[in-house]
Each structure stands twice: as structure tokens, then as C-alpha cells.
mmCIF file of C-alpha atoms in Angstrom:
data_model
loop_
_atom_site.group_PDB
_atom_site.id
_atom_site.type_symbol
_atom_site.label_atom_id
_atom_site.label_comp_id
_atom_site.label_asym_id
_atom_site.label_seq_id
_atom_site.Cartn_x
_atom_site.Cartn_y
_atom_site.Cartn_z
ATOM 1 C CA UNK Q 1 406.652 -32.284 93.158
ATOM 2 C CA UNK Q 2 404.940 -29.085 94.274
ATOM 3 C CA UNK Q 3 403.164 -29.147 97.423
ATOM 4 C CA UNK Q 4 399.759 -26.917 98.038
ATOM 5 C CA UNK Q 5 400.185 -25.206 101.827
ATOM 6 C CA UNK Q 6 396.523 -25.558 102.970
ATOM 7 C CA UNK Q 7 395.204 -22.709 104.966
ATOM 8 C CA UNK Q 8 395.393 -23.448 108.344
ATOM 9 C CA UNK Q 9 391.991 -23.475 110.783
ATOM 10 C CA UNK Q 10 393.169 -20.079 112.089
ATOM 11 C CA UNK Q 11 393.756 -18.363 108.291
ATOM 12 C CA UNK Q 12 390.213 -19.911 107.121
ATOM 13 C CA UNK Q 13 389.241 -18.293 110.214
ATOM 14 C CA UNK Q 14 390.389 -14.841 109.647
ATOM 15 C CA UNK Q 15 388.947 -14.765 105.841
ATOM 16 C CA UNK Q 16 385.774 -15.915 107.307
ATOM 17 C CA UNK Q 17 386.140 -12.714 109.843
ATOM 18 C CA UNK Q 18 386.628 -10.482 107.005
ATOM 19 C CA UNK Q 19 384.105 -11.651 104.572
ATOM 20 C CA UNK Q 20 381.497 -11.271 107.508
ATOM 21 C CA UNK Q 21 383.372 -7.439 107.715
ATOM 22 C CA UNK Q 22 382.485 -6.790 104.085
ATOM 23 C CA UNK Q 23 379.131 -8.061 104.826
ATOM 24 C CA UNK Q 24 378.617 -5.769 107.530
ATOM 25 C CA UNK Q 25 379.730 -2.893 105.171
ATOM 26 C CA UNK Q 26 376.943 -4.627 102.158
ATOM 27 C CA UNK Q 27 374.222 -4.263 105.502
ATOM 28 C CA UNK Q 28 374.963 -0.969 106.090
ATOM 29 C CA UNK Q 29 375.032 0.171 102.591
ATOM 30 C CA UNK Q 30 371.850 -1.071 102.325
ATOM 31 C CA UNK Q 31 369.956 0.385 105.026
ATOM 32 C CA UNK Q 32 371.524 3.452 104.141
ATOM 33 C CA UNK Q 33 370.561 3.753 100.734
ATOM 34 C CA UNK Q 34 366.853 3.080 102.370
ATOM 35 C CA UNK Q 35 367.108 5.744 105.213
ATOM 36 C CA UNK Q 36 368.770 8.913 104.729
ATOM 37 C CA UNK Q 37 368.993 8.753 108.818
ATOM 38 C CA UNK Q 38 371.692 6.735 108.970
ATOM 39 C CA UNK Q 39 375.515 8.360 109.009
ATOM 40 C CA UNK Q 40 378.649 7.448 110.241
ATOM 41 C CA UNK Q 41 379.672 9.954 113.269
ATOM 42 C CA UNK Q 42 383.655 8.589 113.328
ATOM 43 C CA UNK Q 43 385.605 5.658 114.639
ATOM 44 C CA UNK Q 44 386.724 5.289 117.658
ATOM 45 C CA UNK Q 45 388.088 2.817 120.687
ATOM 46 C CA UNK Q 46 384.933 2.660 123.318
ATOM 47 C CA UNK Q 47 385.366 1.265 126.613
ATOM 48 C CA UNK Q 48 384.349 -2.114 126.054
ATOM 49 C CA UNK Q 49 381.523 -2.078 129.275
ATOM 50 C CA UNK Q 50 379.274 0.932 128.050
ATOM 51 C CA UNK Q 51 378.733 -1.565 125.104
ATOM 52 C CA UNK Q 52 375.324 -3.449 125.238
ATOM 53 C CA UNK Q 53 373.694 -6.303 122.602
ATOM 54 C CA UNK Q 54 371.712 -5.210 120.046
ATOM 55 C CA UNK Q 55 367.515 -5.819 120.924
ATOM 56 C CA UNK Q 56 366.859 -6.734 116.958
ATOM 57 C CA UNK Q 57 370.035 -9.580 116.780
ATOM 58 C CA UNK Q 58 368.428 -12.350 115.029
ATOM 59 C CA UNK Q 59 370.383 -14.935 116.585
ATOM 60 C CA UNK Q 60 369.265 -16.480 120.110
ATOM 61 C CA UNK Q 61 371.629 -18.496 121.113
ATOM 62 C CA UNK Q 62 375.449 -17.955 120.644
ATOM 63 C CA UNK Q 63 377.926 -21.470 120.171
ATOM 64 C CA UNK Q 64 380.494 -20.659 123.124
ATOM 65 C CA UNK Q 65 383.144 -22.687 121.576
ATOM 66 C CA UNK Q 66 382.690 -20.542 118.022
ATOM 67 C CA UNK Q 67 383.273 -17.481 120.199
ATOM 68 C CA UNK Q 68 386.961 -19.140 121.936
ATOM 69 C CA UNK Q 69 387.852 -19.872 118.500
ATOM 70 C CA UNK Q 70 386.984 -16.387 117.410
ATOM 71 C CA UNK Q 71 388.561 -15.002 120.286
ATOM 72 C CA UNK Q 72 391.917 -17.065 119.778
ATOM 73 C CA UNK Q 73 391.732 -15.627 115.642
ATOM 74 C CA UNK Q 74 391.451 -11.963 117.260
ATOM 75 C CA UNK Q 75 393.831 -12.818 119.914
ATOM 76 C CA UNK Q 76 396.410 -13.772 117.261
ATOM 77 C CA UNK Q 77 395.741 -10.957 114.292
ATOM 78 C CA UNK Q 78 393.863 -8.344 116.122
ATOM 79 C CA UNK Q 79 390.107 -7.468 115.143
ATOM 80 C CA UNK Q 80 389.987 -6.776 111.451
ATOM 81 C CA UNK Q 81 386.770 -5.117 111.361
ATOM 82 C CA UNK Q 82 385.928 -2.808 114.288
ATOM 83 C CA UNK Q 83 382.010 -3.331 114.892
ATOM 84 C CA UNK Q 84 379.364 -1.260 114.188
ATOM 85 C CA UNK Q 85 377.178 0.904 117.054
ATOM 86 C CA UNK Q 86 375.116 3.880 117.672
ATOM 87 C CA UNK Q 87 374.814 5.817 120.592
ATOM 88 C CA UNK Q 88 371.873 5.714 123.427
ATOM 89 C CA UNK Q 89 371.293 7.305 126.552
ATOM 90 C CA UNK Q 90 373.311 5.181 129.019
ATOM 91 C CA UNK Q 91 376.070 4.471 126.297
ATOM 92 C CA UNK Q 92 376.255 2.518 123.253
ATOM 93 C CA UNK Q 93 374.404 -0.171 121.394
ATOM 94 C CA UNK Q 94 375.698 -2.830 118.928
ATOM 95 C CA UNK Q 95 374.444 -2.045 115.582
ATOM 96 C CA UNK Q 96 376.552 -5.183 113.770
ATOM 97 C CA UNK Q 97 379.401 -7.848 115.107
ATOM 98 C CA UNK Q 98 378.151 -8.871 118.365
ATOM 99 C CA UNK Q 99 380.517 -12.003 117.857
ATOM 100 C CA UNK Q 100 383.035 -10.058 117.889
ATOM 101 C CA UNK Q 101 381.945 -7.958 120.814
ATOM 102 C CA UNK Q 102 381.394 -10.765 122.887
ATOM 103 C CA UNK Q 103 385.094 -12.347 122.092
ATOM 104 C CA UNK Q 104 386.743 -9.281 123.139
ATOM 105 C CA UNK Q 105 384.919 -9.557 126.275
ATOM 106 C CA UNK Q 106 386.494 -13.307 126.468
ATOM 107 C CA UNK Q 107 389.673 -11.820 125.933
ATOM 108 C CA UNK Q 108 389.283 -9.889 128.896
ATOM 109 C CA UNK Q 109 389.325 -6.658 126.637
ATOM 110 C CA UNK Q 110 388.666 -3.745 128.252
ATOM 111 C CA UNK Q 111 387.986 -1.326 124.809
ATOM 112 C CA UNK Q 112 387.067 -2.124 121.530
ATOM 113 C CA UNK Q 113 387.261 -0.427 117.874
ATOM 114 C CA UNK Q 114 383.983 0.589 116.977
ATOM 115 C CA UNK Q 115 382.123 2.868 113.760
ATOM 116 C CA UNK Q 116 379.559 5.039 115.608
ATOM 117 C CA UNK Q 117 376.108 5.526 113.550
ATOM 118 C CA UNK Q 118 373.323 7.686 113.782
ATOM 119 C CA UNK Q 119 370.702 5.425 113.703
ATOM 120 C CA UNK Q 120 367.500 4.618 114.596
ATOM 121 C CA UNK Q 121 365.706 1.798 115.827
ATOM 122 C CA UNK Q 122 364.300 0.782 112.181
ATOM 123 C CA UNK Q 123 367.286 1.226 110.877
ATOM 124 C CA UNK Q 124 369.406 -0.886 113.109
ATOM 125 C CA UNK Q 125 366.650 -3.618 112.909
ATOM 126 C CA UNK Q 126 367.058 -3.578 109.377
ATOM 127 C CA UNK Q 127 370.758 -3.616 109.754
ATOM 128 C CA UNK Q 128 371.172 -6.531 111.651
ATOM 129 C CA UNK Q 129 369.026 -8.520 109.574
ATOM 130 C CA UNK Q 130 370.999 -7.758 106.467
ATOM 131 C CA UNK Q 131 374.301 -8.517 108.053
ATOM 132 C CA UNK Q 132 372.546 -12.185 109.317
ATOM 133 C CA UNK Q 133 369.865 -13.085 107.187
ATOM 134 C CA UNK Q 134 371.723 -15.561 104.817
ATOM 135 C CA UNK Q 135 373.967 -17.200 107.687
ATOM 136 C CA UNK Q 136 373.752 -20.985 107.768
ATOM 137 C CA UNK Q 137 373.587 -21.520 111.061
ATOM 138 C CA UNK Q 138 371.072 -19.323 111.688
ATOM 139 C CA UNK Q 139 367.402 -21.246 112.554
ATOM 140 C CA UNK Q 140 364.060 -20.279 110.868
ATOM 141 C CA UNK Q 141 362.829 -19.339 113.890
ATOM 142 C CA UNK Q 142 366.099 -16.624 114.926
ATOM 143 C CA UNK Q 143 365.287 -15.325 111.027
ATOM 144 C CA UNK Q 144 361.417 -15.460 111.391
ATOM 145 C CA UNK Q 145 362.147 -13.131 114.542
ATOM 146 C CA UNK Q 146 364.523 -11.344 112.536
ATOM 147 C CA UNK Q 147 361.883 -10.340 109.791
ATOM 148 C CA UNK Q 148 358.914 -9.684 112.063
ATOM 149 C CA UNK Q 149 361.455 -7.038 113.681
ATOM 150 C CA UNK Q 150 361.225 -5.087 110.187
ATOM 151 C CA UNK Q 151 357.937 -6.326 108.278
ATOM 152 C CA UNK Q 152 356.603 -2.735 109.149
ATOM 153 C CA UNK Q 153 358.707 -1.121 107.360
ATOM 154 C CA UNK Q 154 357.315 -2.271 104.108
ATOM 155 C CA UNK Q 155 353.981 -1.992 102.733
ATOM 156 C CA UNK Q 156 353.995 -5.114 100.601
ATOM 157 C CA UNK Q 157 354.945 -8.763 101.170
ATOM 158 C CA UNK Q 158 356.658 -8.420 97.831
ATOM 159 C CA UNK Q 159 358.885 -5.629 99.093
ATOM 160 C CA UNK Q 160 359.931 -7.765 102.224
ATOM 161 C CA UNK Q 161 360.503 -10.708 99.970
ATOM 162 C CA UNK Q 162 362.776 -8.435 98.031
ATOM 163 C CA UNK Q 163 365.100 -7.240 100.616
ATOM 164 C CA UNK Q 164 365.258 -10.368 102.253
ATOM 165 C CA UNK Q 165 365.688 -12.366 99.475
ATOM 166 C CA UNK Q 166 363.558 -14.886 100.736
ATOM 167 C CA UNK Q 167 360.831 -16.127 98.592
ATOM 168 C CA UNK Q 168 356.966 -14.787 99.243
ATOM 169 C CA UNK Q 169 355.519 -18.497 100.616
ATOM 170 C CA UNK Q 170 358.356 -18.434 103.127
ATOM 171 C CA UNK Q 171 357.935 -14.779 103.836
ATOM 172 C CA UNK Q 172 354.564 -15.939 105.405
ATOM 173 C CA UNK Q 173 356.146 -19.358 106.698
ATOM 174 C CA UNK Q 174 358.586 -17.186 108.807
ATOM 175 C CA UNK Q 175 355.953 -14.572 110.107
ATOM 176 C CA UNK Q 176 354.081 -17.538 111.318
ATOM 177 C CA UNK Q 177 356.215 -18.118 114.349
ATOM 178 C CA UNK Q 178 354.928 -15.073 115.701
ATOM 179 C CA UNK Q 179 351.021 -16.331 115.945
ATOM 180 C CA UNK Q 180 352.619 -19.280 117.528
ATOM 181 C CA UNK Q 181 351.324 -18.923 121.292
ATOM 182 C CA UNK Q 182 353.425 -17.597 124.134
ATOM 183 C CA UNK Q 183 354.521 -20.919 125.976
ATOM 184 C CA UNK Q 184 355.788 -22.546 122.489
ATOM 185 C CA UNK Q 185 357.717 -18.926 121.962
ATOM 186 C CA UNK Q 186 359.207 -19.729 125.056
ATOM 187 C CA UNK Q 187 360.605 -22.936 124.372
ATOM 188 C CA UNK Q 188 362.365 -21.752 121.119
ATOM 189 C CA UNK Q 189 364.218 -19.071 122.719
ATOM 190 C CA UNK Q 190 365.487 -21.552 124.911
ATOM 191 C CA UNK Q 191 366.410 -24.229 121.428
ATOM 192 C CA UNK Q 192 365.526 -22.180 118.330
ATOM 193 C CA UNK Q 193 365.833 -25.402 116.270
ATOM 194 C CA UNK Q 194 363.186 -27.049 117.844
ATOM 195 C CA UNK Q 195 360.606 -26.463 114.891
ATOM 196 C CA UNK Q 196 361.498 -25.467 111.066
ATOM 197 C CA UNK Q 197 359.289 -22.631 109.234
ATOM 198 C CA UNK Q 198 356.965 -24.873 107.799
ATOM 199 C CA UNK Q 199 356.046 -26.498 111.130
ATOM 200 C CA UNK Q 200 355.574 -23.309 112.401
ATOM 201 C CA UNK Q 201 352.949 -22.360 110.121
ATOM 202 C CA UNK Q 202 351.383 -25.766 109.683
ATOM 203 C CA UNK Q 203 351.431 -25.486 113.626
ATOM 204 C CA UNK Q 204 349.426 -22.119 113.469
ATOM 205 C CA UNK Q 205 346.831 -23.378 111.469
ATOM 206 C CA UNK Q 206 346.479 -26.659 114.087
ATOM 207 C CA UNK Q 207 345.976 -23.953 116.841
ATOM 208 C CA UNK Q 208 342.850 -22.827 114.850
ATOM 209 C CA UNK Q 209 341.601 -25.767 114.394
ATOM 210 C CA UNK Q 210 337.525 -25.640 116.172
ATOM 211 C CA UNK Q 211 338.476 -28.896 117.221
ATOM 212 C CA UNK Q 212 341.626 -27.906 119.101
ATOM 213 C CA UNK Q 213 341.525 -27.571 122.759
ATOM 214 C CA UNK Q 214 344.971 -26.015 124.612
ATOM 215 C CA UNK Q 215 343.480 -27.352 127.952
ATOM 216 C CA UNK Q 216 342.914 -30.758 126.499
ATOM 217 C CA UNK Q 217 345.463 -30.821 123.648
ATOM 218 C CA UNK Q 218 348.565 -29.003 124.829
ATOM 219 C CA UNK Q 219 350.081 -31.779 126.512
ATOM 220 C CA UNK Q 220 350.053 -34.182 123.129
ATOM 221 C CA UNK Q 221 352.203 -30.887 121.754
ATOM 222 C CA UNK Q 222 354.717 -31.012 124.116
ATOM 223 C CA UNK Q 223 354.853 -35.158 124.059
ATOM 224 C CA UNK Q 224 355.603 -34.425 120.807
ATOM 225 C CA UNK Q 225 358.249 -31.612 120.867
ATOM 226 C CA UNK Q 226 359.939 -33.280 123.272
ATOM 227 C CA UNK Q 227 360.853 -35.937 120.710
ATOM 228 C CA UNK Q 228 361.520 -33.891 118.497
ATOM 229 C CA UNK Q 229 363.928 -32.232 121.023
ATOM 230 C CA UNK Q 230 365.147 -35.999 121.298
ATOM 231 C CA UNK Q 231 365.645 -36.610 117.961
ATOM 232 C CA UNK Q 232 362.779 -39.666 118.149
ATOM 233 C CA UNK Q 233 360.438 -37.737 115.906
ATOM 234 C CA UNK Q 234 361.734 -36.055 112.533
ATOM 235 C CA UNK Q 235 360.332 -32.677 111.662
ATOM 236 C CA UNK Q 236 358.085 -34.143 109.111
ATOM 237 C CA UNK Q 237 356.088 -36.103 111.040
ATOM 238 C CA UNK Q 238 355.420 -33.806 113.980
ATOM 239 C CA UNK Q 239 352.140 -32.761 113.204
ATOM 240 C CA UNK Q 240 350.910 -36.383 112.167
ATOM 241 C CA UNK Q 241 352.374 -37.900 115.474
ATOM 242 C CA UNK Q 242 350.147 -34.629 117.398
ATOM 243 C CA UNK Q 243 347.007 -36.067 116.149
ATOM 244 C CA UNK Q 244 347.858 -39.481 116.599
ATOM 245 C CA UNK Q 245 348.965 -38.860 119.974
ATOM 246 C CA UNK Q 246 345.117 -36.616 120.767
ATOM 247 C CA UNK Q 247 343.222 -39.676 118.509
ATOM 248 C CA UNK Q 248 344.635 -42.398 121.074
ATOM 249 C CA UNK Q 249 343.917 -40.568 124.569
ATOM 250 C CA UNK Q 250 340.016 -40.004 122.712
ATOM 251 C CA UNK Q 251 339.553 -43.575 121.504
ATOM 252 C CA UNK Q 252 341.705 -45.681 123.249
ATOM 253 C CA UNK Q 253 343.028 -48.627 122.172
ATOM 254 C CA UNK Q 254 340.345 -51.866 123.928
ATOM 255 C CA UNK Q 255 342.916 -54.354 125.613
ATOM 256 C CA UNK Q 256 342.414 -57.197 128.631
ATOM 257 C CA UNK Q 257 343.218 -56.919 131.891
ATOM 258 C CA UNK Q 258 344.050 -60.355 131.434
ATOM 259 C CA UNK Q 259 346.554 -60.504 128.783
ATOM 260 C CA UNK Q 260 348.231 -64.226 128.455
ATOM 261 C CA UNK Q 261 351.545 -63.774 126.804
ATOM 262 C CA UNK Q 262 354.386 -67.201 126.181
ATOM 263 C CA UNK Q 263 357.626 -67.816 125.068
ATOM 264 C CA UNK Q 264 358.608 -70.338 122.753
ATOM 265 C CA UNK Q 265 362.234 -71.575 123.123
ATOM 266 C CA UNK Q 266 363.756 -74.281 121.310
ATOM 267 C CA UNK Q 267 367.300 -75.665 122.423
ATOM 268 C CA UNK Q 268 367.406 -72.918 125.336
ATOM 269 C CA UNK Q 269 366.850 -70.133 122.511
ATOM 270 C CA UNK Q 270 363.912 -67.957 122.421
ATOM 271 C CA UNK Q 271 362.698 -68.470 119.128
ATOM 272 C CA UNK Q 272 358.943 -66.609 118.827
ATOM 273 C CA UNK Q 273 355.998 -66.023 121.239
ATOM 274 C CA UNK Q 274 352.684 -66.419 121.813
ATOM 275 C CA UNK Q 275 350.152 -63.504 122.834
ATOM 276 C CA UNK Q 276 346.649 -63.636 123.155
ATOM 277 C CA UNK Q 277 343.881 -60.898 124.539
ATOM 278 C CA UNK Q 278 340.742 -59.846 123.610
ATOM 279 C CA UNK Q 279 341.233 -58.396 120.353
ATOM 280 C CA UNK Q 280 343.309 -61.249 118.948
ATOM 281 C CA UNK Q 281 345.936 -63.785 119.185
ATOM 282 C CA UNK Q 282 349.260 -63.797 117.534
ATOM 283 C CA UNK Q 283 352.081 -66.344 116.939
ATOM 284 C CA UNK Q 284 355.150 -64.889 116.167
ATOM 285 C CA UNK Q 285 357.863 -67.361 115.136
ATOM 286 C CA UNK Q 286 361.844 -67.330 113.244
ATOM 287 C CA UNK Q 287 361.376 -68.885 110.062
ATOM 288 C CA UNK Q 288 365.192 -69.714 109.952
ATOM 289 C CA UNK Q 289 364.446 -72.622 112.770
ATOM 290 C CA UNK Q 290 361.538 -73.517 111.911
ATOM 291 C CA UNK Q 291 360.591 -76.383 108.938
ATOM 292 C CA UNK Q 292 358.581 -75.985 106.516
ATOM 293 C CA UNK Q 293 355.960 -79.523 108.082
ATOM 294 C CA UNK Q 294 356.409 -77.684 111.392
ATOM 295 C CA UNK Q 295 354.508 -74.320 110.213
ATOM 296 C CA UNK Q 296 352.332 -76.578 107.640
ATOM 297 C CA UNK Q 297 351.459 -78.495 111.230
ATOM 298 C CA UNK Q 298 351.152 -74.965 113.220
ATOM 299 C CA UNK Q 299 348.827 -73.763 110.098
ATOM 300 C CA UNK Q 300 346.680 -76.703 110.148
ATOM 301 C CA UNK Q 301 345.917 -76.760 113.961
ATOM 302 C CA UNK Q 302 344.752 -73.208 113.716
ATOM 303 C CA UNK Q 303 342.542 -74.450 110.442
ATOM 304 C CA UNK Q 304 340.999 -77.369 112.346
ATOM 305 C CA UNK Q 305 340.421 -75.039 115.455
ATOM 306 C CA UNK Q 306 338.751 -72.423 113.685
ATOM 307 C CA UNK Q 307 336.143 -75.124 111.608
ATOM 308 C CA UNK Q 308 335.245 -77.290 114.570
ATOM 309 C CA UNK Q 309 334.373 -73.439 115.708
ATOM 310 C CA UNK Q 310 332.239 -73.191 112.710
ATOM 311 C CA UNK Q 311 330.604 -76.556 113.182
ATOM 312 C CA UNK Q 312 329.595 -75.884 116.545
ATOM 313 C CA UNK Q 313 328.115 -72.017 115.529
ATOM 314 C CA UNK Q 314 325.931 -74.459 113.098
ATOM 315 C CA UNK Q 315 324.825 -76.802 115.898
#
């Protein structure tokens, strides 16, 4: 019997590393069919600390234990694809591969293969979001960023939907994020997940709302994000739970002080209660230990209460 040899975690590693290298190449190719600016100067080995992140890199937040794993790849085959940079005044910029960059650094690198561009700052926005757009762990909100960086660039929402490959309606679900005001910006630099694109805009249009008041309302928002954040809320109902939360500090619930709440137990086990306030009175009890002439004798009581009630209203 012939056995398959499964690639290990390491080889599925390294053909992940050079896919993302031929993707890098696609990026570039791209942007430079789009501006004639952009040229490769020549390859060389940079010292690894006149390196700095690029400003338009989609992604916020970086999964340490990706980049070890990375690292320990490199470590063991060497870096496959030497990353892409252009030079600025005070050194050298990452164009494409921070990943990479940064697990060199782990390794304790000191210099790292690099491509040197001519480039400008459109171009290496639109660079970086070619190389990322269509990651999967990417969030809506590190792509919305992503294509705000280069929606000036094109005159049309079509044209943006085009190069992005994103569909129109989520062209504008993406922008949204950036109408979103500064203290909610804030948060999702700090957890990116926190709201999907269609939050974002449905969020947007809340804000606008002549109703909406961030002195009053803002704290409902957070109560809200924060279970999100908690996973107590799904994305889905955010919204809904923001105006429930506003409706019930408005028009509060009407409840006594003087609630009388009881325990029924039967056999030493607690088998329903008893609750009664203002509003209304409720007997909650488990069918399983209950008979069917005890509830036909609870029913009745509350039938005779209620018409002697009536009688006397009459009298």
C-alpha cells in the first residue's frame, strides 16, 4: 500500500511564503502598469535598522505567534522573497512584506534582502493594498482603511470597485468607517474586529440620526461594543440592542420598591416561585412535579380570586 507524505506545518508554510511572494510581484505589476513612476532601482542586502513600516499597511494589528512561526520557516529555508522598499530621507520604507520584515527582526537579523523602488506615496498606498486586499484575516475595518488610503486616486466608485475587486455597495460600506467619529476610530485600532462593514455604515447613519445625542447617547454605544467585544452581543444585533439600551434609560421600566418575591420547594427542592409587584404577579412552576388536579386547583384559586374581584367592583 502506498502511503501519501503530507506536507509538514513548516513546507505548507514555506508555499504559503511564496505564494504571498508572487503576490507581491501581481501588486507591483499592477501599480506599475497604473504609474509609469514606479521602477525597480536594484536588489540589495539593507541594514535591517534603517528599515521602517510602511504608513499605508492595511493591517493593524500583527498575530505575534504567526510572526515566530514565520520566523522559524525563514530561520530554517532562508527568506524566499526579499521584500519590497523605496527609499526616503532618513533611510528606507517598506513598500510590501512587513511580515517578513518584522521576523527577521525576531531573528535577531541584522540585514535583510530587499528590491528598492522608486515610488511614490500613491503608489506604495496602492501597492500595499494590492498585495493585502484579499487576505482572510484581514478585518473590514484594516481594508476599509486600506481603500480610503487610495480612493483619490480614482475618479469613479466604479474604478475603485474594479481594482479592488470589491463590489460597489461594499465599496461605500468600507469608506464608511472613516465618517465613523474619532473615539470609535480609536477603539478599532486597538481590536479592528470589533465592528464588520455593514455595522460601520449602518452605524454612520445612527450618528445622523436628529434624534441622536453623543452627550446623551454615547454611553449606550459603548455598553454595547463592549459586548460585542465580549462576545454577549452578535454583530447583527448591535444596532437593535443601541436603541433598546437609549429606549430603556428614556422610559424606564415602572417597578415597586416593594417587590415580594417566594420560593416554592417541595421535598427540599426548589420547584417554581412566586413574584408579585406592581405591574403583575407571576407563578412560575415545573410541570414535571406538578399534577395535573394540583395546577387545575392553582388555576381555579386564581379564577375564584379574580370574580369575587369582579363582584365586589359591581357592589
Amino acid at each position: 500500500m502506498t502511503q501519501t507524505n503530507k506536507p509538514s506545518a513548516l513546507g505548507r508554510l514555506q508555499d504559503k511564503i511564496a505564494t504571498n511572494g508572487k503576490t507581491q510581484l501581481k501588486a507591483i505589476s499592477e501599480v506599475k502598469e497604473r504609474n509609469s513612476l514606479v521602477s525597480a532601482v536594484n536588489e540589495s542586502s539593507l541594514d535591517i535598522d534603517l528599515i521602517t513600516p510602511n504608513p499605508f499597511q492595511p493591517r493593524k494589528v500583527f498575530d505575534h505567534e504567526k510572526i515566530i512561526e514565520l520566523a522559524e520557516a525563514i530561520k530554517e529555508n532562508g527568506l524566499i522573497q526579499p521584500i519590497a522598499v523605496r527609499a526616503v530621507d532618513d533611510g528606507y520604507q517598506i513598500i510590501a512584506g512587513e511580515r517578513r520584515f518584522r521576523a527577521c527582526k525576531y531573528l535577531g537579523h541584522t540585514s535583510i534582502q530587499a528590491v528598492i523602488f522608486n515610488a511614490d506615496d500613491e503608489a506604495t498606498a496602492m501597492m500595499a493594498i494590492s498585495e493585502n486586499i484579499d487576505r482572510e484575516d484581514l478585518s473590514d475595518y484594516e481594508v476599509g482603511q486600506a481603500i480610503q488610503n487610495i480612493s483619490h486616486l480614482f475618479e469613479k466608485k466604479t474604478e475603485l470597485s474594479r481594482y479592488t475587486g470589491k463590489t460597489r455597495s461594499d465599496i461605500y460600506r468600507y469608506l464608511a468607517f472613516n465618517d465613523l467619529p474619532d473615539w470609535l476610530k480609536g477603539r478599532l485600532n486597538g481590536n479592528p474586529i470589533l465592528i464588520n462593514r455593514n455595522n460601520a455604515q449602518l452605524l454612520v447613519s445612527f450618528f445622523k440620526e436628529a434624534d441622536y445625542v453623543e452627550s446623551k447617547h454615547k454611553e449606550h454605544v459603548v455598553s454595547a461594543l463592549n459586548m460585542i467585544e465580549e462576545n454577549a452581543l452578535t454583530q447583527t444585533l448591535l444596532l437593535p440592542k443601541i436603541r433598546r439600551l437609549i429606549r430603556d434609560a428614556e422610559t424606564p421600566r415602572r417597578q415597586s420598591d416593594n417587590v415580594v418575591s417566594k420560593k416554592y420547594a417541595l421535598k427540599g427542592k426548589n420547584v417554581g416561585g412566586f413574584s408579585f409587584d406592581d405591574n403583575k404577579v407571576v407563578i412560575k412552576l415545573n410541570s414535571e412535579l406538578i399534577t395535573d388536579d394540583v395546577a387545575t386547583s392553582i388555576y381555579q384559586m386564581v379564577a375564584d380570586a379574580l370574580a369575587e374581584l369582579e363582584m365586589g367592583s359591581d357592589n
